[in-house]
mmCIF file with all atom_site columns, C-alpha atoms in Angstrom:
data_model
loop_
_atom_site.group_PDB
_atom_site.id
_atom_site.type_symbol
_atom_site.label_atom_id
_atom_site.label_alt_id
_atom_site.label_comp_id
_atom_site.label_asym_id
_atom_site.label_entity_id
_atom_site.label_seq_id
_atom_site.pdbx_PDB_ins_code
_atom_site.Cartn_x
_atom_site.Cartn_y
_atom_site.Cartn_z
_atom_site.occupancy
_atom_site.B_iso_or_equiv
_atom_site.pdbx_formal_charge
_atom_site.auth_seq_id
_atom_site.auth_comp_id
_atom_site.auth_asym_id
_atom_site.auth_atom_id
_atom_site.pdbx_PDB_model_num
ATOM 1   C CA . UNK A 1 1   ? -22.849 5.057   22.010  1.00 0.00 ? 1   UNK A CA 1
ATOM 2   C CA . UNK A 1 2   ? -21.819 3.281   18.800  1.00 0.00 ? 2   UNK A CA 1
ATOM 3   C CA . UNK A 1 3   ? -24.854 1.312   17.607  1.00 0.00 ? 3   UNK A CA 1
ATOM 4   C CA . UNK A 1 4   ? -24.668 -1.018  14.628  1.00 0.00 ? 4   UNK A CA 1
ATOM 5   C CA . UNK A 1 5   ? -27.054 -3.440  12.997  1.00 0.00 ? 5   UNK A CA 1
ATOM 6   C CA . UNK A 1 6   ? -25.657 -6.448  11.203  1.00 0.00 ? 6   UNK A CA 1
ATOM 7   C CA . UNK A 1 7   ? -27.658 -7.359  8.108   1.00 0.00 ? 7   UNK A CA 1
ATOM 8   C CA . UNK A 1 8   ? -26.730 -10.723 6.650   1.00 0.00 ? 8   UNK A CA 1
ATOM 9   C CA . UNK A 1 9   ? -29.850 -11.043 4.479   1.00 0.00 ? 9   UNK A CA 1
ATOM 10  C CA . UNK A 1 10  ? -27.762 -11.069 1.291   1.00 0.00 ? 10  UNK A CA 1
ATOM 11  C CA . UNK A 1 11  ? -24.867 -13.025 2.759   1.00 0.00 ? 11  UNK A CA 1
ATOM 12  C CA . UNK A 1 12  ? -24.391 -16.769 2.415   1.00 0.00 ? 12  UNK A CA 1
ATOM 13  C CA . UNK A 1 13  ? -23.590 -17.902 5.948   1.00 0.00 ? 13  UNK A CA 1
ATOM 14  C CA . UNK A 1 14  ? -21.274 -20.812 6.704   1.00 0.00 ? 14  UNK A CA 1
ATOM 15  C CA . UNK A 1 15  ? -21.242 -22.176 10.248  1.00 0.00 ? 15  UNK A CA 1
ATOM 16  C CA . UNK A 1 16  ? -17.678 -23.386 9.734   1.00 0.00 ? 16  UNK A CA 1
ATOM 17  C CA . UNK A 1 17  ? -16.509 -19.837 9.096   1.00 0.00 ? 17  UNK A CA 1
ATOM 18  C CA . UNK A 1 18  ? -15.479 -17.415 11.823  1.00 0.00 ? 18  UNK A CA 1
ATOM 19  C CA . UNK A 1 19  ? -17.764 -14.404 12.165  1.00 0.00 ? 19  UNK A CA 1
ATOM 20  C CA . UNK A 1 20  ? -14.641 -12.238 11.750  1.00 0.00 ? 20  UNK A CA 1
ATOM 21  C CA . UNK A 1 21  ? -14.157 -13.681 8.278   1.00 0.00 ? 21  UNK A CA 1
ATOM 22  C CA . UNK A 1 22  ? -17.115 -11.695 6.939   1.00 0.00 ? 22  UNK A CA 1
ATOM 23  C CA . UNK A 1 23  ? -16.312 -8.318  5.360   1.00 0.00 ? 23  UNK A CA 1
ATOM 24  C CA . UNK A 1 24  ? -19.348 -6.692  7.003   1.00 0.00 ? 24  UNK A CA 1
ATOM 25  C CA . UNK A 1 25  ? -18.053 -7.621  10.439  1.00 0.00 ? 25  UNK A CA 1
ATOM 26  C CA . UNK A 1 26  ? -14.550 -6.478  9.523   1.00 0.00 ? 26  UNK A CA 1
ATOM 27  C CA . UNK A 1 27  ? -15.853 -3.044  8.522   1.00 0.00 ? 27  UNK A CA 1
ATOM 28  C CA . UNK A 1 28  ? -17.619 -2.670  11.853  1.00 0.00 ? 28  UNK A CA 1
ATOM 29  C CA . UNK A 1 29  ? -14.541 -3.750  13.819  1.00 0.00 ? 29  UNK A CA 1
ATOM 30  C CA . UNK A 1 30  ? -12.487 -1.268  11.781  1.00 0.00 ? 30  UNK A CA 1
ATOM 31  C CA . UNK A 1 31  ? -14.825 1.609   12.656  1.00 0.00 ? 31  UNK A CA 1
ATOM 32  C CA . UNK A 1 32  ? -14.728 0.689   16.340  1.00 0.00 ? 32  UNK A CA 1
ATOM 33  C CA . UNK A 1 33  ? -10.966 0.391   16.790  1.00 0.00 ? 33  UNK A CA 1
ATOM 34  C CA . UNK A 1 34  ? -9.406  2.606   14.105  1.00 0.00 ? 34  UNK A CA 1
ATOM 35  C CA . UNK A 1 35  ? -6.911  5.131   15.506  1.00 0.00 ? 35  UNK A CA 1
ATOM 36  C CA . UNK A 1 36  ? -7.523  3.965   19.078  1.00 0.00 ? 36  UNK A CA 1
ATOM 37  C CA . UNK A 1 37  ? -4.081  3.404   20.546  1.00 0.00 ? 37  UNK A CA 1
ATOM 38  C CA . UNK A 1 38  ? -5.465  1.070   23.210  1.00 0.00 ? 38  UNK A CA 1
ATOM 39  C CA . UNK A 1 39  ? -6.196  -1.470  20.450  1.00 0.00 ? 39  UNK A CA 1
ATOM 40  C CA . UNK A 1 40  ? -2.831  -1.035  18.708  1.00 0.00 ? 40  UNK A CA 1
ATOM 41  C CA . UNK A 1 41  ? -0.403  -3.935  19.034  1.00 0.00 ? 41  UNK A CA 1
ATOM 42  C CA . UNK A 1 42  ? 2.884   -2.235  18.197  1.00 0.00 ? 42  UNK A CA 1
ATOM 43  C CA . UNK A 1 43  ? 4.893   -5.357  19.005  1.00 0.00 ? 43  UNK A CA 1
ATOM 44  C CA . UNK A 1 44  ? 8.382   -4.932  20.393  1.00 0.00 ? 44  UNK A CA 1
ATOM 45  C CA . UNK A 1 45  ? 10.850  -2.206  19.473  1.00 0.00 ? 45  UNK A CA 1
ATOM 46  C CA . UNK A 1 46  ? 12.921  -3.191  16.472  1.00 0.00 ? 46  UNK A CA 1
ATOM 47  C CA . UNK A 1 47  ? 10.042  -4.909  14.677  1.00 0.00 ? 47  UNK A CA 1
ATOM 48  C CA . UNK A 1 48  ? 9.383   -4.663  10.946  1.00 0.00 ? 48  UNK A CA 1
ATOM 49  C CA . UNK A 1 49  ? 6.305   -2.761  9.792   1.00 0.00 ? 49  UNK A CA 1
ATOM 50  C CA . UNK A 1 50  ? 4.020   -3.687  6.896   1.00 0.00 ? 50  UNK A CA 1
ATOM 51  C CA . UNK A 1 51  ? 2.376   -0.374  6.076   1.00 0.00 ? 51  UNK A CA 1
ATOM 52  C CA . UNK A 1 52  ? -0.941  -1.033  4.352   1.00 0.00 ? 52  UNK A CA 1
ATOM 53  C CA . UNK A 1 53  ? -0.851  -4.797  4.733   1.00 0.00 ? 53  UNK A CA 1
ATOM 54  C CA . UNK A 1 54  ? -4.414  -5.491  3.587   1.00 0.00 ? 54  UNK A CA 1
ATOM 55  C CA . UNK A 1 55  ? -5.157  -9.175  4.105   1.00 0.00 ? 55  UNK A CA 1
ATOM 56  C CA . UNK A 1 56  ? -1.540  -10.143 3.417   1.00 0.00 ? 56  UNK A CA 1
ATOM 57  C CA . UNK A 1 57  ? -0.545  -10.296 7.087   1.00 0.00 ? 57  UNK A CA 1
ATOM 58  C CA . UNK A 1 58  ? 2.617   -11.917 8.428   1.00 0.00 ? 58  UNK A CA 1
ATOM 59  C CA . UNK A 1 59  ? 3.480   -12.871 12.029  1.00 0.00 ? 59  UNK A CA 1
ATOM 60  C CA . UNK A 1 60  ? 7.003   -11.604 11.340  1.00 0.00 ? 60  UNK A CA 1
ATOM 61  C CA . UNK A 1 61  ? 5.716   -8.042  10.865  1.00 0.00 ? 61  UNK A CA 1
ATOM 62  C CA . UNK A 1 62  ? 3.670   -5.468  12.688  1.00 0.00 ? 62  UNK A CA 1
ATOM 63  C CA . UNK A 1 63  ? 0.719   -5.383  10.279  1.00 0.00 ? 63  UNK A CA 1
ATOM 64  C CA . UNK A 1 64  ? -0.948  -1.965  9.899   1.00 0.00 ? 64  UNK A CA 1
ATOM 65  C CA . UNK A 1 65  ? -3.895  -1.141  7.664   1.00 0.00 ? 65  UNK A CA 1
ATOM 66  C CA . UNK A 1 66  ? -6.847  1.243   7.419   1.00 0.00 ? 66  UNK A CA 1
ATOM 67  C CA . UNK A 1 67  ? -9.203  -1.731  7.444   1.00 0.00 ? 67  UNK A CA 1
ATOM 68  C CA . UNK A 1 68  ? -9.127  -4.482  10.044  1.00 0.00 ? 68  UNK A CA 1
ATOM 69  C CA . UNK A 1 69  ? -8.727  -8.127  9.014   1.00 0.00 ? 69  UNK A CA 1
ATOM 70  C CA . UNK A 1 70  ? -7.821  -11.154 11.125  1.00 0.00 ? 70  UNK A CA 1
ATOM 71  C CA . UNK A 1 71  ? -4.112  -10.781 11.835  1.00 0.00 ? 71  UNK A CA 1
ATOM 72  C CA . UNK A 1 72  ? -4.074  -6.979  11.606  1.00 0.00 ? 72  UNK A CA 1
ATOM 73  C CA . UNK A 1 73  ? -2.083  -5.575  14.530  1.00 0.00 ? 73  UNK A CA 1
ATOM 74  C CA . UNK A 1 74  ? -2.983  -1.909  14.087  1.00 0.00 ? 74  UNK A CA 1
ATOM 75  C CA . UNK A 1 75  ? -6.072  -0.443  12.399  1.00 0.00 ? 75  UNK A CA 1
ATOM 76  C CA . UNK A 1 76  ? -5.037  3.105   11.546  1.00 0.00 ? 76  UNK A CA 1
ATOM 77  C CA . UNK A 1 77  ? -5.597  6.063   9.243   1.00 0.00 ? 77  UNK A CA 1
ATOM 78  C CA . UNK A 1 78  ? -2.042  6.868   8.157   1.00 0.00 ? 78  UNK A CA 1
ATOM 79  C CA . UNK A 1 79  ? -2.950  10.444  7.206   1.00 0.00 ? 79  UNK A CA 1
ATOM 80  C CA . UNK A 1 80  ? -3.076  11.086  10.966  1.00 0.00 ? 80  UNK A CA 1
ATOM 81  C CA . UNK A 1 81  ? 0.532   10.051  11.544  1.00 0.00 ? 81  UNK A CA 1
ATOM 82  C CA . UNK A 1 82  ? 1.992   6.727   12.643  1.00 0.00 ? 82  UNK A CA 1
ATOM 83  C CA . UNK A 1 83  ? 1.553   5.442   16.227  1.00 0.00 ? 83  UNK A CA 1
ATOM 84  C CA . UNK A 1 84  ? 5.203   4.691   16.965  1.00 0.00 ? 84  UNK A CA 1
ATOM 85  C CA . UNK A 1 85  ? 7.972   6.482   18.866  1.00 0.00 ? 85  UNK A CA 1
ATOM 86  C CA . UNK A 1 86  ? 10.992  7.791   16.980  1.00 0.00 ? 86  UNK A CA 1
ATOM 87  C CA . UNK A 1 87  ? 13.360  5.083   15.715  1.00 0.00 ? 87  UNK A CA 1
ATOM 88  C CA . UNK A 1 88  ? 11.009  2.259   16.729  1.00 0.00 ? 88  UNK A CA 1
ATOM 89  C CA . UNK A 1 89  ? 10.996  -0.007  13.646  1.00 0.00 ? 89  UNK A CA 1
ATOM 90  C CA . UNK A 1 90  ? 13.887  -1.736  11.889  1.00 0.00 ? 90  UNK A CA 1
ATOM 91  C CA . UNK A 1 91  ? 12.341  -1.678  8.442   1.00 0.00 ? 91  UNK A CA 1
ATOM 92  C CA . UNK A 1 92  ? 9.154   -0.718  6.597   1.00 0.00 ? 92  UNK A CA 1
ATOM 93  C CA . UNK A 1 93  ? 7.501   -2.491  3.675   1.00 0.00 ? 93  UNK A CA 1
ATOM 94  C CA . UNK A 1 94  ? 4.625   -0.843  1.821   1.00 0.00 ? 94  UNK A CA 1
ATOM 95  C CA . UNK A 1 95  ? 3.110   -2.290  -1.347  1.00 0.00 ? 95  UNK A CA 1
ATOM 96  C CA . UNK A 1 96  ? 0.477   -0.480  -3.416  1.00 0.00 ? 96  UNK A CA 1
ATOM 97  C CA . UNK A 1 97  ? -0.658  1.712   -0.549  1.00 0.00 ? 97  UNK A CA 1
ATOM 98  C CA . UNK A 1 98  ? 0.951   5.117   -1.104  1.00 0.00 ? 98  UNK A CA 1
ATOM 99  C CA . UNK A 1 99  ? -1.082  5.784   -4.261  1.00 0.00 ? 99  UNK A CA 1
ATOM 100 C CA . UNK A 1 100 ? -4.289  5.599   -2.210  1.00 0.00 ? 100 UNK A CA 1
ATOM 101 C CA . UNK A 1 101 ? -3.670  8.823   -0.283  1.00 0.00 ? 101 UNK A CA 1
ATOM 102 C CA . UNK A 1 102 ? -3.521  12.415  -1.575  1.00 0.00 ? 102 UNK A CA 1
ATOM 103 C CA . UNK A 1 103 ? -0.128  13.838  -2.536  1.00 0.00 ? 103 UNK A CA 1
ATOM 104 C CA . UNK A 1 104 ? 0.169   16.244  0.414   1.00 0.00 ? 104 UNK A CA 1
ATOM 105 C CA . UNK A 1 105 ? -0.704  13.477  2.878   1.00 0.00 ? 105 UNK A CA 1
ATOM 106 C CA . UNK A 1 106 ? 1.778   11.154  1.188   1.00 0.00 ? 106 UNK A CA 1
ATOM 107 C CA . UNK A 1 107 ? 4.580   13.668  1.755   1.00 0.00 ? 107 UNK A CA 1
ATOM 108 C CA . UNK A 1 108 ? 3.701   13.810  5.454   1.00 0.00 ? 108 UNK A CA 1
ATOM 109 C CA . UNK A 1 109 ? 3.538   10.016  5.645   1.00 0.00 ? 109 UNK A CA 1
ATOM 110 C CA . UNK A 1 110 ? 7.009   9.632   4.146   1.00 0.00 ? 110 UNK A CA 1
ATOM 111 C CA . UNK A 1 111 ? 8.349   12.014  6.790   1.00 0.00 ? 111 UNK A CA 1
ATOM 112 C CA . UNK A 1 112 ? 6.602   9.896   9.431   1.00 0.00 ? 112 UNK A CA 1
ATOM 113 C CA . UNK A 1 113 ? 8.257   6.788   8.008   1.00 0.00 ? 113 UNK A CA 1
ATOM 114 C CA . UNK A 1 114 ? 11.635  8.473   8.349   1.00 0.00 ? 114 UNK A CA 1
ATOM 115 C CA . UNK A 1 115 ? 10.845  9.460   11.928  1.00 0.00 ? 115 UNK A CA 1
ATOM 116 C CA . UNK A 1 116 ? 9.918   5.978   13.142  1.00 0.00 ? 116 UNK A CA 1
ATOM 117 C CA . UNK A 1 117 ? 12.649  4.150   11.207  1.00 0.00 ? 117 UNK A CA 1
ATOM 118 C CA . UNK A 1 118 ? 15.802  3.319   13.137  1.00 0.00 ? 118 UNK A CA 1
ATOM 119 C CA . UNK A 1 119 ? 19.137  4.592   11.851  1.00 0.00 ? 119 UNK A CA 1
ATOM 120 C CA . UNK A 1 120 ? 20.343  2.324   9.070   1.00 0.00 ? 120 UNK A CA 1
ATOM 121 C CA . UNK A 1 121 ? 16.862  0.872   8.492   1.00 0.00 ? 121 UNK A CA 1
ATOM 122 C CA . UNK A 1 122 ? 15.253  0.601   5.066   1.00 0.00 ? 122 UNK A CA 1
ATOM 123 C CA . UNK A 1 123 ? 11.905  1.747   3.711   1.00 0.00 ? 123 UNK A CA 1
ATOM 124 C CA . UNK A 1 124 ? 10.806  -0.353  0.719   1.00 0.00 ? 124 UNK A CA 1
ATOM 125 C CA . UNK A 1 125 ? 8.016   1.158   -1.372  1.00 0.00 ? 125 UNK A CA 1
ATOM 126 C CA . UNK A 1 126 ? 6.139   -0.582  -4.163  1.00 0.00 ? 126 UNK A CA 1
ATOM 127 C CA . UNK A 1 127 ? 3.670   1.494   -6.196  1.00 0.00 ? 127 UNK A CA 1
ATOM 128 C CA . UNK A 1 128 ? 2.105   1.412   -9.675  1.00 0.00 ? 128 UNK A CA 1
ATOM 129 C CA . UNK A 1 129 ? 4.657   2.868   -12.083 1.00 0.00 ? 129 UNK A CA 1
ATOM 130 C CA . UNK A 1 130 ? 3.134   5.912   -13.755 1.00 0.00 ? 130 UNK A CA 1
ATOM 131 C CA . UNK A 1 131 ? 6.118   6.301   -16.071 1.00 0.00 ? 131 UNK A CA 1
ATOM 132 C CA . UNK A 1 132 ? 5.666   2.752   -17.350 1.00 0.00 ? 132 UNK A CA 1
ATOM 133 C CA . UNK A 1 133 ? 2.034   3.341   -18.264 1.00 0.00 ? 133 UNK A CA 1
ATOM 134 C CA . UNK A 1 134 ? 2.674   6.698   -19.912 1.00 0.00 ? 134 UNK A CA 1
ATOM 135 C CA . UNK A 1 135 ? 5.750   5.525   -21.820 1.00 0.00 ? 135 UNK A CA 1
ATOM 136 C CA . UNK A 1 136 ? 3.768   2.620   -23.265 1.00 0.00 ? 136 UNK A CA 1
ATOM 137 C CA . UNK A 1 137 ? 0.986   5.004   -24.246 1.00 0.00 ? 137 UNK A CA 1
ATOM 138 C CA . UNK A 1 138 ? 3.484   7.293   -26.007 1.00 0.00 ? 138 UNK A CA 1
ATOM 139 C CA . UNK A 1 139 ? 4.977   4.245   -27.719 1.00 0.00 ? 139 UNK A CA 1
ATOM 140 C CA . UNK A 1 140 ? 1.533   3.405   -29.083 1.00 0.00 ? 140 UNK A CA 1
ATOM 141 C CA . UNK A 1 141 ? 1.026   7.005   -30.234 1.00 0.00 ? 141 UNK A CA 1
ATOM 142 C CA . UNK A 1 142 ? 4.305   6.759   -32.101 1.00 0.00 ? 142 UNK A CA 1
ATOM 143 C CA . UNK A 1 143 ? 2.997   3.876   -34.153 1.00 0.00 ? 143 UNK A CA 1
ATOM 144 C CA . UNK A 1 144 ? 4.757   1.132   -32.219 1.00 0.00 ? 144 UNK A CA 1
ATOM 145 C CA . UNK A 1 145 ? 3.275   -1.856  -30.426 1.00 0.00 ? 145 UNK A CA 1
ATOM 146 C CA . UNK A 1 146 ? 2.566   -1.038  -26.801 1.00 0.00 ? 146 UNK A CA 1
ATOM 147 C CA . UNK A 1 147 ? 2.334   -3.507  -23.934 1.00 0.00 ? 147 UNK A CA 1
ATOM 148 C CA . UNK A 1 148 ? 0.061   -1.986  -21.304 1.00 0.00 ? 148 UNK A CA 1
ATOM 149 C CA . UNK A 1 149 ? 0.341   -3.699  -17.905 1.00 0.00 ? 149 UNK A CA 1
ATOM 150 C CA . UNK A 1 150 ? -2.710  -5.748  -16.909 1.00 0.00 ? 150 UNK A CA 1
ATOM 151 C CA . UNK A 1 151 ? -4.581  -4.680  -20.035 1.00 0.00 ? 151 UNK A CA 1
ATOM 152 C CA . UNK A 1 152 ? -6.869  -7.714  -19.759 1.00 0.00 ? 152 UNK A CA 1
ATOM 153 C CA . UNK A 1 153 ? -8.443  -6.219  -16.647 1.00 0.00 ? 153 UNK A CA 1
ATOM 154 C CA . UNK A 1 154 ? -9.619  -3.231  -18.715 1.00 0.00 ? 154 UNK A CA 1
ATOM 155 C CA . UNK A 1 155 ? -12.248 -5.476  -20.295 1.00 0.00 ? 155 UNK A CA 1
ATOM 156 C CA . UNK A 1 156 ? -13.902 -5.749  -16.885 1.00 0.00 ? 156 UNK A CA 1
ATOM 157 C CA . UNK A 1 157 ? -14.543 -2.013  -16.663 1.00 0.00 ? 157 UNK A CA 1
ATOM 158 C CA . UNK A 1 158 ? -14.635 -0.656  -20.215 1.00 0.00 ? 158 UNK A CA 1
ATOM 159 C CA . UNK A 1 159 ? -16.557 -1.480  -23.403 1.00 0.00 ? 159 UNK A CA 1
ATOM 160 C CA . UNK A 1 160 ? -13.634 -0.209  -25.478 1.00 0.00 ? 160 UNK A CA 1
ATOM 161 C CA . UNK A 1 161 ? -10.033 -1.156  -24.714 1.00 0.00 ? 161 UNK A CA 1
ATOM 162 C CA . UNK A 1 162 ? -7.175  1.111   -25.831 1.00 0.00 ? 162 UNK A CA 1
ATOM 163 C CA . UNK A 1 163 ? -3.904  2.224   -24.189 1.00 0.00 ? 163 UNK A CA 1
ATOM 164 C CA . UNK A 1 164 ? -5.513  5.430   -22.876 1.00 0.00 ? 164 UNK A CA 1
ATOM 165 C CA . UNK A 1 165 ? -8.122  3.264   -21.156 1.00 0.00 ? 165 UNK A CA 1
ATOM 166 C CA . UNK A 1 166 ? -5.304  1.516   -19.279 1.00 0.00 ? 166 UNK A CA 1
ATOM 167 C CA . UNK A 1 167 ? -3.901  4.900   -18.284 1.00 0.00 ? 167 UNK A CA 1
ATOM 168 C CA . UNK A 1 168 ? -7.299  5.969   -16.951 1.00 0.00 ? 168 UNK A CA 1
ATOM 169 C CA . UNK A 1 169 ? -7.693  2.722   -15.043 1.00 0.00 ? 169 UNK A CA 1
ATOM 170 C CA . UNK A 1 170 ? -4.444  3.080   -13.129 1.00 0.00 ? 170 UNK A CA 1
ATOM 171 C CA . UNK A 1 171 ? -4.914  6.803   -12.469 1.00 0.00 ? 171 UNK A CA 1
ATOM 172 C CA . UNK A 1 172 ? -8.614  6.838   -11.613 1.00 0.00 ? 172 UNK A CA 1
ATOM 173 C CA . UNK A 1 173 ? -9.731  3.400   -10.413 1.00 0.00 ? 173 UNK A CA 1
ATOM 174 C CA . UNK A 1 174 ? -9.253  1.397   -7.191  1.00 0.00 ? 174 UNK A CA 1
ATOM 175 C CA . UNK A 1 175 ? -9.402  4.526   -5.040  1.00 0.00 ? 175 UNK A CA 1
ATOM 176 C CA . UNK A 1 176 ? -6.096  5.815   -6.416  1.00 0.00 ? 176 UNK A CA 1
ATOM 177 C CA . UNK A 1 177 ? -5.309  9.421   -5.499  1.00 0.00 ? 177 UNK A CA 1
ATOM 178 C CA . UNK A 1 178 ? -1.861  9.980   -7.002  1.00 0.00 ? 178 UNK A CA 1
ATOM 179 C CA . UNK A 1 179 ? 0.267   7.832   -9.318  1.00 0.00 ? 179 UNK A CA 1
ATOM 180 C CA . UNK A 1 180 ? 4.015   8.120   -8.870  1.00 0.00 ? 180 UNK A CA 1
ATOM 181 C CA . UNK A 1 181 ? 7.056   7.913   -11.090 1.00 0.00 ? 181 UNK A CA 1
ATOM 182 C CA . UNK A 1 182 ? 10.600  7.383   -9.860  1.00 0.00 ? 182 UNK A CA 1
ATOM 183 C CA . UNK A 1 183 ? 11.691  11.018  -10.204 1.00 0.00 ? 183 UNK A CA 1
ATOM 184 C CA . UNK A 1 184 ? 8.809   12.339  -8.094  1.00 0.00 ? 184 UNK A CA 1
ATOM 185 C CA . UNK A 1 185 ? 9.079   9.625   -5.460  1.00 0.00 ? 185 UNK A CA 1
ATOM 186 C CA . UNK A 1 186 ? 12.842  10.110  -5.186  1.00 0.00 ? 186 UNK A CA 1
ATOM 187 C CA . UNK A 1 187 ? 12.454  13.843  -4.575  1.00 0.00 ? 187 UNK A CA 1
ATOM 188 C CA . UNK A 1 188 ? 9.650   13.220  -2.072  1.00 0.00 ? 188 UNK A CA 1
ATOM 189 C CA . UNK A 1 189 ? 11.841  10.800  -0.113  1.00 0.00 ? 189 UNK A CA 1
ATOM 190 C CA . UNK A 1 190 ? 14.748  13.251  0.005   1.00 0.00 ? 190 UNK A CA 1
ATOM 191 C CA . UNK A 1 191 ? 12.324  15.933  1.143   1.00 0.00 ? 191 UNK A CA 1
ATOM 192 C CA . UNK A 1 192 ? 11.180  13.601  3.932   1.00 0.00 ? 192 UNK A CA 1
ATOM 193 C CA . UNK A 1 193 ? 14.731  13.366  5.253   1.00 0.00 ? 193 UNK A CA 1
ATOM 194 C CA . UNK A 1 194 ? 16.044  10.177  3.670   1.00 0.00 ? 194 UNK A CA 1
ATOM 195 C CA . UNK A 1 195 ? 19.661  10.359  2.559   1.00 0.00 ? 195 UNK A CA 1
ATOM 196 C CA . UNK A 1 196 ? 19.880  7.386   0.211   1.00 0.00 ? 196 UNK A CA 1
ATOM 197 C CA . UNK A 1 197 ? 17.259  6.517   -2.400  1.00 0.00 ? 197 UNK A CA 1
ATOM 198 C CA . UNK A 1 198 ? 17.620  3.695   -4.915  1.00 0.00 ? 198 UNK A CA 1
ATOM 199 C CA . UNK A 1 199 ? 15.459  2.208   -7.621  1.00 0.00 ? 199 UNK A CA 1
ATOM 200 C CA . UNK A 1 200 ? 15.109  -1.542  -7.145  1.00 0.00 ? 200 UNK A CA 1
ATOM 201 C CA . UNK A 1 201 ? 13.497  -4.450  -8.976  1.00 0.00 ? 201 UNK A CA 1
ATOM 202 C CA . UNK A 1 202 ? 11.094  -7.215  -8.021  1.00 0.00 ? 202 UNK A CA 1
ATOM 203 C CA . UNK A 1 203 ? 12.545  -9.474  -5.329  1.00 0.00 ? 203 UNK A CA 1
ATOM 204 C CA . UNK A 1 204 ? 15.790  -7.484  -5.030  1.00 0.00 ? 204 UNK A CA 1
ATOM 205 C CA . UNK A 1 205 ? 16.758  -5.116  -2.237  1.00 0.00 ? 205 UNK A CA 1
ATOM 206 C CA . UNK A 1 206 ? 19.019  -4.226  0.668   1.00 0.00 ? 206 UNK A CA 1
ATOM 207 C CA . UNK A 1 207 ? 17.112  -6.141  3.381   1.00 0.00 ? 207 UNK A CA 1
ATOM 208 C CA . UNK A 1 208 ? 15.872  -9.661  2.629   1.00 0.00 ? 208 UNK A CA 1
ATOM 209 C CA . UNK A 1 209 ? 13.249  -9.297  5.369   1.00 0.00 ? 209 UNK A CA 1
ATOM 210 C CA . UNK A 1 210 ? 11.504  -6.636  3.273   1.00 0.00 ? 210 UNK A CA 1
ATOM 211 C CA . UNK A 1 211 ? 11.270  -8.675  0.078   1.00 0.00 ? 211 UNK A CA 1
ATOM 212 C CA . UNK A 1 212 ? 7.549   -9.408  0.382   1.00 0.00 ? 212 UNK A CA 1
ATOM 213 C CA . UNK A 1 213 ? 6.733   -8.345  -3.181  1.00 0.00 ? 213 UNK A CA 1
ATOM 214 C CA . UNK A 1 214 ? 3.598   -9.830  -4.734  1.00 0.00 ? 214 UNK A CA 1
ATOM 215 C CA . UNK A 1 215 ? 4.555   -11.582 -8.010  1.00 0.00 ? 215 UNK A CA 1
ATOM 216 C CA . UNK A 1 216 ? 1.334   -10.649 -9.825  1.00 0.00 ? 216 UNK A CA 1
ATOM 217 C CA . UNK A 1 217 ? 2.077   -6.946  -9.303  1.00 0.00 ? 217 UNK A CA 1
ATOM 218 C CA . UNK A 1 218 ? 5.594   -7.025  -10.708 1.00 0.00 ? 218 UNK A CA 1
ATOM 219 C CA . UNK A 1 219 ? 4.536   -6.201  -14.291 1.00 0.00 ? 219 UNK A CA 1
ATOM 220 C CA . UNK A 1 220 ? 3.250   -2.754  -13.338 1.00 0.00 ? 220 UNK A CA 1
ATOM 221 C CA . UNK A 1 221 ? 5.219   -1.793  -10.251 1.00 0.00 ? 221 UNK A CA 1
ATOM 222 C CA . UNK A 1 222 ? 7.944   0.660   -9.347  1.00 0.00 ? 222 UNK A CA 1
ATOM 223 C CA . UNK A 1 223 ? 10.270  -0.541  -6.557  1.00 0.00 ? 223 UNK A CA 1
ATOM 224 C CA . UNK A 1 224 ? 12.121  2.065   -4.511  1.00 0.00 ? 224 UNK A CA 1
ATOM 225 C CA . UNK A 1 225 ? 14.147  1.809   -1.301  1.00 0.00 ? 225 UNK A CA 1
ATOM 226 C CA . UNK A 1 226 ? 15.224  4.633   0.979   1.00 0.00 ? 226 UNK A CA 1
ATOM 227 C CA . UNK A 1 227 ? 17.399  4.827   4.074   1.00 0.00 ? 227 UNK A CA 1
#
């Protein structure tokens, strides 16, 4: 039996707030329903999938994430495959999720994305751009002015702020497991069975339904589509 004890001693309670709005409750719900197909709302065949939606859920998508939040349709560990039949979804959007799983698991996940994507459908991936960070670092080493993405956030974590600090932040913080560049992601997508891979930009792509890019992430992101 799954026994839990809710401790709200350090939590400011608000009677106007739903109990499911508290992160402690969300973590418990996640543990109870994760990878249980009976709790998975896969919506109808032909739906669009947001893979790693976080709290950015949309009623126009099937929202899948490792952690449950109000509006999450499927609470799932993607390293264990995706709970859809072959050719089930019309398109897949995934923003800043792929970097959170180990490289070998990411390769398997991309193959799973190809399996569940209908013929002619598009996978849109948005990840931190490792090449961007490293090229700016090399620019700095060459004596030129570098512009490290989100460098202001380094002050939150580090007493000293330099370009190599920014590189360490994006490679080692936030639970990141592997940071991609376009060359590596392109080869991984071909290996997964995709036939067409293209580098895209913020807010631009083959399927307008998949253009859910977060503006604040555009300065550091790599946008890639595969079909």
